CSV table of C-alpha atoms in Angstrom, one decimal:
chain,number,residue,atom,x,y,z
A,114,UNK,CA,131.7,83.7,107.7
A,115,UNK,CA,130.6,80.1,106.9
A,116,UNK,CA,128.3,80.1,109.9
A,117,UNK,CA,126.8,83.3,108.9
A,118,UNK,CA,126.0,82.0,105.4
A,119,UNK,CA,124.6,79.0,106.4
A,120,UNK,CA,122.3,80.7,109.4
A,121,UNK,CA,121.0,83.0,106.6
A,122,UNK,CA,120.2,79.6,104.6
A,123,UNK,CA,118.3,77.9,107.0
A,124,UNK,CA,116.2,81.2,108.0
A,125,UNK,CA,115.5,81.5,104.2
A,126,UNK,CA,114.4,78.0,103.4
A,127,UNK,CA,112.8,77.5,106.8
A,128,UNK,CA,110.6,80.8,106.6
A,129,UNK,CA,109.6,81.0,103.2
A,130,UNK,CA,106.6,78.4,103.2
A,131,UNK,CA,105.7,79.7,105.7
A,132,UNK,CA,105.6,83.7,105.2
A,133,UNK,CA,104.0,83.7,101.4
A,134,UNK,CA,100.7,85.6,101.8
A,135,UNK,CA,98.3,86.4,104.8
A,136,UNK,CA,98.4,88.7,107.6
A,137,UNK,CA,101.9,88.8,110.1
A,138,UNK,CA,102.3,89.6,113.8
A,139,UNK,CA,104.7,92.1,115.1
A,140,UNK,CA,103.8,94.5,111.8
A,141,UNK,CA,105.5,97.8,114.3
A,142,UNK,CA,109.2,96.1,113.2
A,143,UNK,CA,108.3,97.5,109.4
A,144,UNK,CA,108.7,100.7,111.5
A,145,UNK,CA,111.7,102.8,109.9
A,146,UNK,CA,113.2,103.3,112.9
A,147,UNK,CA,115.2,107.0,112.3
A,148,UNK,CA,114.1,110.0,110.8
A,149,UNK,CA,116.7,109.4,108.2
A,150,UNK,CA,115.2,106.2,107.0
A,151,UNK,CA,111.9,107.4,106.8
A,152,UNK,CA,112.8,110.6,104.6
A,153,UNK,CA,114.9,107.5,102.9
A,154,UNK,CA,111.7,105.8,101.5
A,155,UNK,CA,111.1,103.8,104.6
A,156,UNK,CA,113.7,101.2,103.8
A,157,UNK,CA,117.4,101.8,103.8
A,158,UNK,CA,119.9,99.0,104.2
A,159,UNK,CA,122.9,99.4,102.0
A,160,UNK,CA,125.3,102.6,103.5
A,161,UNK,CA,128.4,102.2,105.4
A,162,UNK,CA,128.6,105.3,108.2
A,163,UNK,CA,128.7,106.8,111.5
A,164,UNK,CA,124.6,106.8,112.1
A,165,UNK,CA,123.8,103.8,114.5
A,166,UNK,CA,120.3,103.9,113.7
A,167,UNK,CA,121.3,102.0,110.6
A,168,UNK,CA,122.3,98.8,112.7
A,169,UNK,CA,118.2,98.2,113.2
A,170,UNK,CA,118.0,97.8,109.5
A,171,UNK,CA,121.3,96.1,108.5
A,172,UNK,CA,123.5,94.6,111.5
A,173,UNK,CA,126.7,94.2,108.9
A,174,UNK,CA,126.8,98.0,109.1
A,175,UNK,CA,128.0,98.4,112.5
A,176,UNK,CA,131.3,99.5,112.5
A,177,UNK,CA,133.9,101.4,114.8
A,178,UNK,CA,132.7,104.9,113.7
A,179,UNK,CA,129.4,104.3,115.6
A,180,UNK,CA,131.3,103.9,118.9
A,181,UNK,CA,129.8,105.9,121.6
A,182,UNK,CA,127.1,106.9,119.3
A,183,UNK,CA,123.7,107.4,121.1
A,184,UNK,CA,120.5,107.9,119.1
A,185,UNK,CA,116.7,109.0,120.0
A,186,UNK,CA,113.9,108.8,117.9
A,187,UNK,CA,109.9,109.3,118.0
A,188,UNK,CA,107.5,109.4,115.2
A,189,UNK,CA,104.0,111.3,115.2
A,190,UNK,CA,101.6,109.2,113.2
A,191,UNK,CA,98.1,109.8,112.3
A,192,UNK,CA,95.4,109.1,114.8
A,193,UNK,CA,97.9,109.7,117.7
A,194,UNK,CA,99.9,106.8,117.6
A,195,UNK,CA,103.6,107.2,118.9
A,196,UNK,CA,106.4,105.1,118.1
A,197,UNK,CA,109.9,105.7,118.8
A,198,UNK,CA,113.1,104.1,118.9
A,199,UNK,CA,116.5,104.7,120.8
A,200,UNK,CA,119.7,103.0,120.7
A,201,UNK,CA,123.2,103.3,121.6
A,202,UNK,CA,126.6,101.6,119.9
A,203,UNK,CA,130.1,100.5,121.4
A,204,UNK,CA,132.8,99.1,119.2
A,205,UNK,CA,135.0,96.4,121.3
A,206,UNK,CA,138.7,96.5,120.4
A,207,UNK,CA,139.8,93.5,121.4
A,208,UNK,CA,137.1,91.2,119.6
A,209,UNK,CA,137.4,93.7,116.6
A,210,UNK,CA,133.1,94.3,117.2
A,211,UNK,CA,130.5,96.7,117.3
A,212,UNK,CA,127.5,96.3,119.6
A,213,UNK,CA,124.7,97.9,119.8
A,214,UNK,CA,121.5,97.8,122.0
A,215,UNK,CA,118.1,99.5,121.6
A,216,UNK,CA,114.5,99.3,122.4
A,217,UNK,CA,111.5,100.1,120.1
A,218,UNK,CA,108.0,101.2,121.1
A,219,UNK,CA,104.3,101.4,119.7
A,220,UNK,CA,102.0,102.6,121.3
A,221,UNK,CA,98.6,102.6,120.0
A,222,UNK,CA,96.9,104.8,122.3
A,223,UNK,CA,94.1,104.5,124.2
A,224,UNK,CA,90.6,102.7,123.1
A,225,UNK,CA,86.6,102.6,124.2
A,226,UNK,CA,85.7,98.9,125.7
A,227,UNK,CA,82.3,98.4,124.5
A,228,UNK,CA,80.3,95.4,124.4
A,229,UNK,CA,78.4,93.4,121.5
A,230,UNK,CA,75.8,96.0,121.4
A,231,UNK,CA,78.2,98.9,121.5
A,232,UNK,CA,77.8,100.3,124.7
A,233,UNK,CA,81.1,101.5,126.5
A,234,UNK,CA,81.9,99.8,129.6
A,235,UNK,CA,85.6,101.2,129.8
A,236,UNK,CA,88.6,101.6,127.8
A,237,UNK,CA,91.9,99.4,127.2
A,238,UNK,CA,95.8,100.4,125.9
A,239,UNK,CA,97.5,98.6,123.4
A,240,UNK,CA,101.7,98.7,122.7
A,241,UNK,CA,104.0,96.6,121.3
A,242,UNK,CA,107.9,96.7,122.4
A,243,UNK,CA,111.4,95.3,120.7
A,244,UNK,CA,114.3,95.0,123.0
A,245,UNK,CA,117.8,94.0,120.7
A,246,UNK,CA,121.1,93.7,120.6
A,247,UNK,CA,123.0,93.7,117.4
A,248,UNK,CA,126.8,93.1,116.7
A,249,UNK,CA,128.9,93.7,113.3
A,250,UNK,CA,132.4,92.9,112.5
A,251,UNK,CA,134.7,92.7,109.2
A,252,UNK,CA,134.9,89.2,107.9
A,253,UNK,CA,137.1,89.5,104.9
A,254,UNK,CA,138.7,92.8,103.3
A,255,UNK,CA,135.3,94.1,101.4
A,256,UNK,CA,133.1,91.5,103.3
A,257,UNK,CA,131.3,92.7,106.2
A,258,UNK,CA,128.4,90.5,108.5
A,259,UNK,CA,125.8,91.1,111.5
A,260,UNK,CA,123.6,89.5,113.4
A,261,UNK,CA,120.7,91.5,115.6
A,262,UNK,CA,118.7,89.8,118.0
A,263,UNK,CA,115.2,91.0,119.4
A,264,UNK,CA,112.7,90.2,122.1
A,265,UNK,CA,109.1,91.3,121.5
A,266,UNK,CA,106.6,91.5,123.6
A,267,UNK,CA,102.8,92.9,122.4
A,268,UNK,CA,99.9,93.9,124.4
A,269,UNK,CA,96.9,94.2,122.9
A,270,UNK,CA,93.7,94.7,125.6
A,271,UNK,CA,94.0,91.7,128.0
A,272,UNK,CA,95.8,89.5,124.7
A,273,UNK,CA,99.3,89.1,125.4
A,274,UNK,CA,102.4,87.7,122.7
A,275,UNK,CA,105.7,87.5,123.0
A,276,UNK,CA,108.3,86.8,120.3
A,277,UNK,CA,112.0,86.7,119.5
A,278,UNK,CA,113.2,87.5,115.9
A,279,UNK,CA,116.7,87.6,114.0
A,280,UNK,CA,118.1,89.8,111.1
A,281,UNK,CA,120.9,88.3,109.7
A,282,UNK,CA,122.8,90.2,106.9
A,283,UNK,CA,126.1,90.4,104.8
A,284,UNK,CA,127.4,93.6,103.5
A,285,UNK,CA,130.3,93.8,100.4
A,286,UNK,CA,132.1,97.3,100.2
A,287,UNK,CA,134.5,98.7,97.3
A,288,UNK,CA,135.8,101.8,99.1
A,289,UNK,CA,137.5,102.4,95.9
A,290,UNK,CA,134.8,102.7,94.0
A,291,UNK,CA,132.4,104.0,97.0
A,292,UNK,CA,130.3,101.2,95.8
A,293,UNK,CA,128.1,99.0,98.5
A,294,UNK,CA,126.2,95.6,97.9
A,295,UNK,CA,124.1,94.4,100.5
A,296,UNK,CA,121.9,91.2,101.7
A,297,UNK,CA,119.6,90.9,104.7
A,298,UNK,CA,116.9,89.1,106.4
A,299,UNK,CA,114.8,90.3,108.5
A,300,UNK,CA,112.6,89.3,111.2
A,301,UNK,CA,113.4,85.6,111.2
A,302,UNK,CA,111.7,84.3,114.5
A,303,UNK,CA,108.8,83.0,115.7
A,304,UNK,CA,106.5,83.2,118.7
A,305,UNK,CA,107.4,82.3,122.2
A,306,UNK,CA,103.9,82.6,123.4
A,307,UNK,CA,100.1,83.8,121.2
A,308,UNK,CA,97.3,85.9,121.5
A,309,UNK,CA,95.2,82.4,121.7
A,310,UNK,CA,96.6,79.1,122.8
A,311,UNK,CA,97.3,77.7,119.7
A,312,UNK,CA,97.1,80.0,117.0
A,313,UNK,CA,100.4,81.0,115.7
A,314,UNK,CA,100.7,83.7,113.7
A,315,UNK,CA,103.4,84.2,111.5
A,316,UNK,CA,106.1,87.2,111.9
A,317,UNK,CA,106.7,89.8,109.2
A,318,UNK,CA,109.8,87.7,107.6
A,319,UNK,CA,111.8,89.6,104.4
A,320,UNK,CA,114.4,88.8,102.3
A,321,UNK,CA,116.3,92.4,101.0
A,322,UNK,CA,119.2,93.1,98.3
A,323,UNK,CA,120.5,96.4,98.3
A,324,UNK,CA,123.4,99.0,96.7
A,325,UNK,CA,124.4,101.9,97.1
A,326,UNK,CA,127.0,104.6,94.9
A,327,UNK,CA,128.1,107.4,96.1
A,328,UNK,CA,129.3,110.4,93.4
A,329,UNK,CA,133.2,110.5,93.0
A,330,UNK,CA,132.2,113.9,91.6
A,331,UNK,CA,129.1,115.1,93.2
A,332,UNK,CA,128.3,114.9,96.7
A,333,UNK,CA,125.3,113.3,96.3
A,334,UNK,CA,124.9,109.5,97.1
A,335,UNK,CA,121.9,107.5,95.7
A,336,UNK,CA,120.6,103.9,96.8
A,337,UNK,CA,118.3,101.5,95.4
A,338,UNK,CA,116.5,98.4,98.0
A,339,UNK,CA,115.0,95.5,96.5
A,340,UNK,CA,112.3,94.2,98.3
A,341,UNK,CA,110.7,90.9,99.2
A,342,UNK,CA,113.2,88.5,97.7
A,343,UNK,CA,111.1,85.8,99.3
A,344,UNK,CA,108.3,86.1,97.4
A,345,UNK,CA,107.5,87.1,93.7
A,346,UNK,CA,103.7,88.1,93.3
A,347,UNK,CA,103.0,91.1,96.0
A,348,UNK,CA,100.0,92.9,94.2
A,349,UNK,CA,97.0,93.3,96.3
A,350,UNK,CA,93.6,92.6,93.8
A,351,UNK,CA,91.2,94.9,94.7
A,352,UNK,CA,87.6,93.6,93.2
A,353,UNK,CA,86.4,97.7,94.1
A,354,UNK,CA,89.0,99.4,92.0
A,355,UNK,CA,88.4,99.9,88.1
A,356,UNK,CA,91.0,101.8,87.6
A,357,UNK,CA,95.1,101.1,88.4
A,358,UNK,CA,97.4,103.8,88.7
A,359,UNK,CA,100.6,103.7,87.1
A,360,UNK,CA,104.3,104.5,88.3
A,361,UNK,CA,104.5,108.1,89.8
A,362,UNK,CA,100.2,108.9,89.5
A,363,UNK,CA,99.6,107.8,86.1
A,364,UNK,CA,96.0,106.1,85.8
A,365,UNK,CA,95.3,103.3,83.4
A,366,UNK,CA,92.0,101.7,83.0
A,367,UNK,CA,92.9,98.4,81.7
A,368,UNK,CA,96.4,96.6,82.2
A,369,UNK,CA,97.7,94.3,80.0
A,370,UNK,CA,100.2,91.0,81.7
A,371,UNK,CA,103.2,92.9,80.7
A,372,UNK,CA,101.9,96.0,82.7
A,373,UNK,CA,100.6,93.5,85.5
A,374,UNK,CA,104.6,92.2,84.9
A,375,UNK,CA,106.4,95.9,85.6
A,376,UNK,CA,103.4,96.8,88.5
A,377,UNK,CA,104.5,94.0,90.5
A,378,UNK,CA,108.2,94.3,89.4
A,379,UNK,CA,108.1,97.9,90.4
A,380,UNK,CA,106.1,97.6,93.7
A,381,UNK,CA,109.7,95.3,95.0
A,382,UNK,CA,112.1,98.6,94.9
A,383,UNK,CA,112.7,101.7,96.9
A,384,UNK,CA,114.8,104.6,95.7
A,385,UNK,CA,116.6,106.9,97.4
A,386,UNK,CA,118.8,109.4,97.4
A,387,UNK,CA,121.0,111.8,99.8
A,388,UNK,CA,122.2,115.4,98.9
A,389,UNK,CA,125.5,116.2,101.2
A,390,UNK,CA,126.4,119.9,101.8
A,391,UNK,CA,129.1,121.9,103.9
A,392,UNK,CA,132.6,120.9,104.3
A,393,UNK,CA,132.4,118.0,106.3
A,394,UNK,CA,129.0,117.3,105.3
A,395,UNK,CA,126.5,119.0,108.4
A,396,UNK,CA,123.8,119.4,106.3
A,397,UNK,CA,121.9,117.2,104.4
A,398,UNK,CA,119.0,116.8,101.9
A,399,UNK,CA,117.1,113.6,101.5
A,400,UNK,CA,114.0,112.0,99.7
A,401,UNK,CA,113.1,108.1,98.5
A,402,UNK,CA,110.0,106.4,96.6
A,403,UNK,CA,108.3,103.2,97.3
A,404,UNK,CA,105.6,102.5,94.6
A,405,UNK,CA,104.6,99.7,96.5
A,406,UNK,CA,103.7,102.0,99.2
A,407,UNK,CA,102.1,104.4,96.6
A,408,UNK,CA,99.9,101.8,94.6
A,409,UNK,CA,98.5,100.0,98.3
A,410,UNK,CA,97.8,103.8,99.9
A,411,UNK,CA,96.8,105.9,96.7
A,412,UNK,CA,93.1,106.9,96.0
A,413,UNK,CA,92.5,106.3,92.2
A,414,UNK,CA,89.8,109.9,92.4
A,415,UNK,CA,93.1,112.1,93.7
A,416,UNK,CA,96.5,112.4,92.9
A,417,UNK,CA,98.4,112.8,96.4
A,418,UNK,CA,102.3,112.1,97.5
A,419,UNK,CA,101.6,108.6,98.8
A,420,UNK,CA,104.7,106.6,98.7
A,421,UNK,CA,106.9,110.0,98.3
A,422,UNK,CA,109.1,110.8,101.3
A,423,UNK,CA,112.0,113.7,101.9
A,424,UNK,CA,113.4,114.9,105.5
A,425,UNK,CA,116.8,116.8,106.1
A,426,UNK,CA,119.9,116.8,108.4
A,427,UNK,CA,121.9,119.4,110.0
A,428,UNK,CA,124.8,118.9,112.3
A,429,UNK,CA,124.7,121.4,114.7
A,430,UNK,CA,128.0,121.3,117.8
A,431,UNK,CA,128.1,118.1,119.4
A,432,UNK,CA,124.6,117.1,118.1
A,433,UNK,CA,123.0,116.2,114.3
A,434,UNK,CA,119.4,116.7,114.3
A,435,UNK,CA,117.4,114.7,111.6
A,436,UNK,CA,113.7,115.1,110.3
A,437,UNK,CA,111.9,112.7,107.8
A,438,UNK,CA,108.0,113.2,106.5
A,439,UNK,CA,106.4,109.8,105.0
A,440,UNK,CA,103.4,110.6,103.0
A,441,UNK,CA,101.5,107.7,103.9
A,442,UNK,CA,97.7,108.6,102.7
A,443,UNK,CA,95.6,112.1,101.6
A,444,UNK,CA,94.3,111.3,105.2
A,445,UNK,CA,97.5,111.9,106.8
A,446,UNK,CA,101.2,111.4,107.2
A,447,UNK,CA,104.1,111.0,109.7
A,448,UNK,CA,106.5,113.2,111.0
A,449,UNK,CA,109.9,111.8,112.2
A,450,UNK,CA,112.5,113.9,114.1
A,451,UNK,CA,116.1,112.2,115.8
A,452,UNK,CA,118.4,113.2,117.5
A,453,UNK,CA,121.9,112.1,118.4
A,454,UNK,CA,125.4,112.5,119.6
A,455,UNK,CA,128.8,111.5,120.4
A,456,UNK,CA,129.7,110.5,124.3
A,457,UNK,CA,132.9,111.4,123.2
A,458,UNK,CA,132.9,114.8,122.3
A,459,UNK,CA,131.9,115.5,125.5
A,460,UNK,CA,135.2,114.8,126.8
């Protein structure tokens, strides 16, 4: 536990110079990596269950119920880029651990090589990949912790990177009180080898806080992610915009500090919230918010669903089938569908 606590200092205090503003490598890990997440808002971190997809997130989740479990995912986003993500757990008896091992994908498609005056000579691919391994045990009674760790490796036309990264986390659980309080951080790494020889670009680093309450008499579980613990301001001034909109589409011409004060505030949450239905739960309805999503993606001229997402799941025999929609943009969307199982109820 000690070690835990102090590796999550020095990632914190090490990284945060260094992660405040500009542009990051390795963006794809942002990915939600399940179809539950992404109907989740995107970001989902603080629930204690059976789905292994949630170890990409939050490492301190894995637990024994996840033994066995084997997960597939694939997204459909606009301009026919794919990205998926699979992953299996095993809980270890004697070490009183749960491992798990997946590998992520982007792949950006396919692209016309032209030359500076714009003529095609070809075409190049570009992909990025994650390979981890993640493992979550019980520290104390309520305390939880995890560690995952990933290898990266980008290709972008004939530029090369490869990377390894950390998520570190600690997870508190009040079974009584179906009450869970969560810490992570994320993508704490750095780059084995660049793009260029010598420039080093820095990796999309996050501090998260997180809780989550499920009803005692309702089955309906809600959960609430704070984001970007690192950093305070993370407004985006754009000098073309003369109008702002507000918290779920409303448009203000002129803000005042305190407004600047609760846009910025706002723009560090995600809500959630999960609807569960049929005796042991097989079906279930889902949706989140990110305003930070919805003020960076939103066109001021049209009111759209940016930063709204939704999805379902149904358990259907030995397999649950999930399906998440983001609403990224008017433009366009994404489309998330997972499937997994149990090895053992094959048996």
């Amino acid at each position: 536990m000690r070690l835990l606590l102090l590796s999550l200092a020095i990632c914190f205090s090490s990284l945060l110079a260094a992660q405040v503003g500009g542009l990051f490598t390795y963006e794809f890990l942002n990915f939600a990596p399940s179809a539950r997440i992404s109907a989740l808002g995107g970001t989902h971190i603080a629930v204690l269950d059976d789905d292994i997809n949630l170890g990409a997130t939050n490492p301190a989740v894995l637990n024994p119920l996840m033994h066995q479990q084997l997960s597939f995912s694939h997204a459909f986003h606009p301009g026919d880029v794919q990205y998926g993500y699979a992953t299996g757990g095993y809980y270890h008896q004697k070490w009183q651990t749960t491992f798990s091992g997946g590998i992520r994908y982007a792949n950006y498609g396919t692209f016309d090589l032209t030359n500076n005056l714009g003529l095609v000579e070809g075409d190049f691919k570009a992909a990025e990949y994650g390979i981890s391994i993640g493992a979550g045990r019980q520290l104390a009674e309520r305390l939880r912790g995890g560690i995952n760790l990933r290898f990266v490796t980008s290709r972008l036309e004939s530029y090369t990177s490869t990377g390894i990264v950390a998520d570190l986390s600690l997870l508190y659980q009040d079974t009584a009180k179906n009450l869970v309080l969560t810490m992570v951080a994320r993508n704490a790494g750095r780059q084995l080898s660049t793009y260029r020889e010598g420039n080093v670009e820095p990796l999309p680093f996050e501090l998260q806080a997180g809780i989550s309450k499920r009803l005692r008499y309702l089955p309906f579980q809600f959960s609430l992610v704070y984001r970007y613990l690192d950093r305070w301001n993370i407004l985006y001034d754009d000098p073309n915009s003369t109008e702002t909109t507000l918290l779920f589409g409303d448009v203000d011409t002129e803000q005042s500090d305190t407004e600047i004060w609760f846009d910025n505030f706002a723009r560090h949450f995600v809500f959630n919230g999960e609807l569960f239905m049929g005796k042991k739960d097989n079906f279930r309805l889902r949706f989140g918010y990110s305003h930070l999503m919805r003020k960076e993606l939103s066109i001021n001229e049209y009111r759209s669903l940016a930063g709204f997402t939704f999805g379902a799941g149904v358990k259907i025999n030995r397999f649950r089938l999930d399906y998440g929609r983001t609403n990224f943009h008017l433009g366009g969307g994404v489309n998330h569908l997972t499937i997994g199982t149990n090895i053992k109820e094959f048996r």
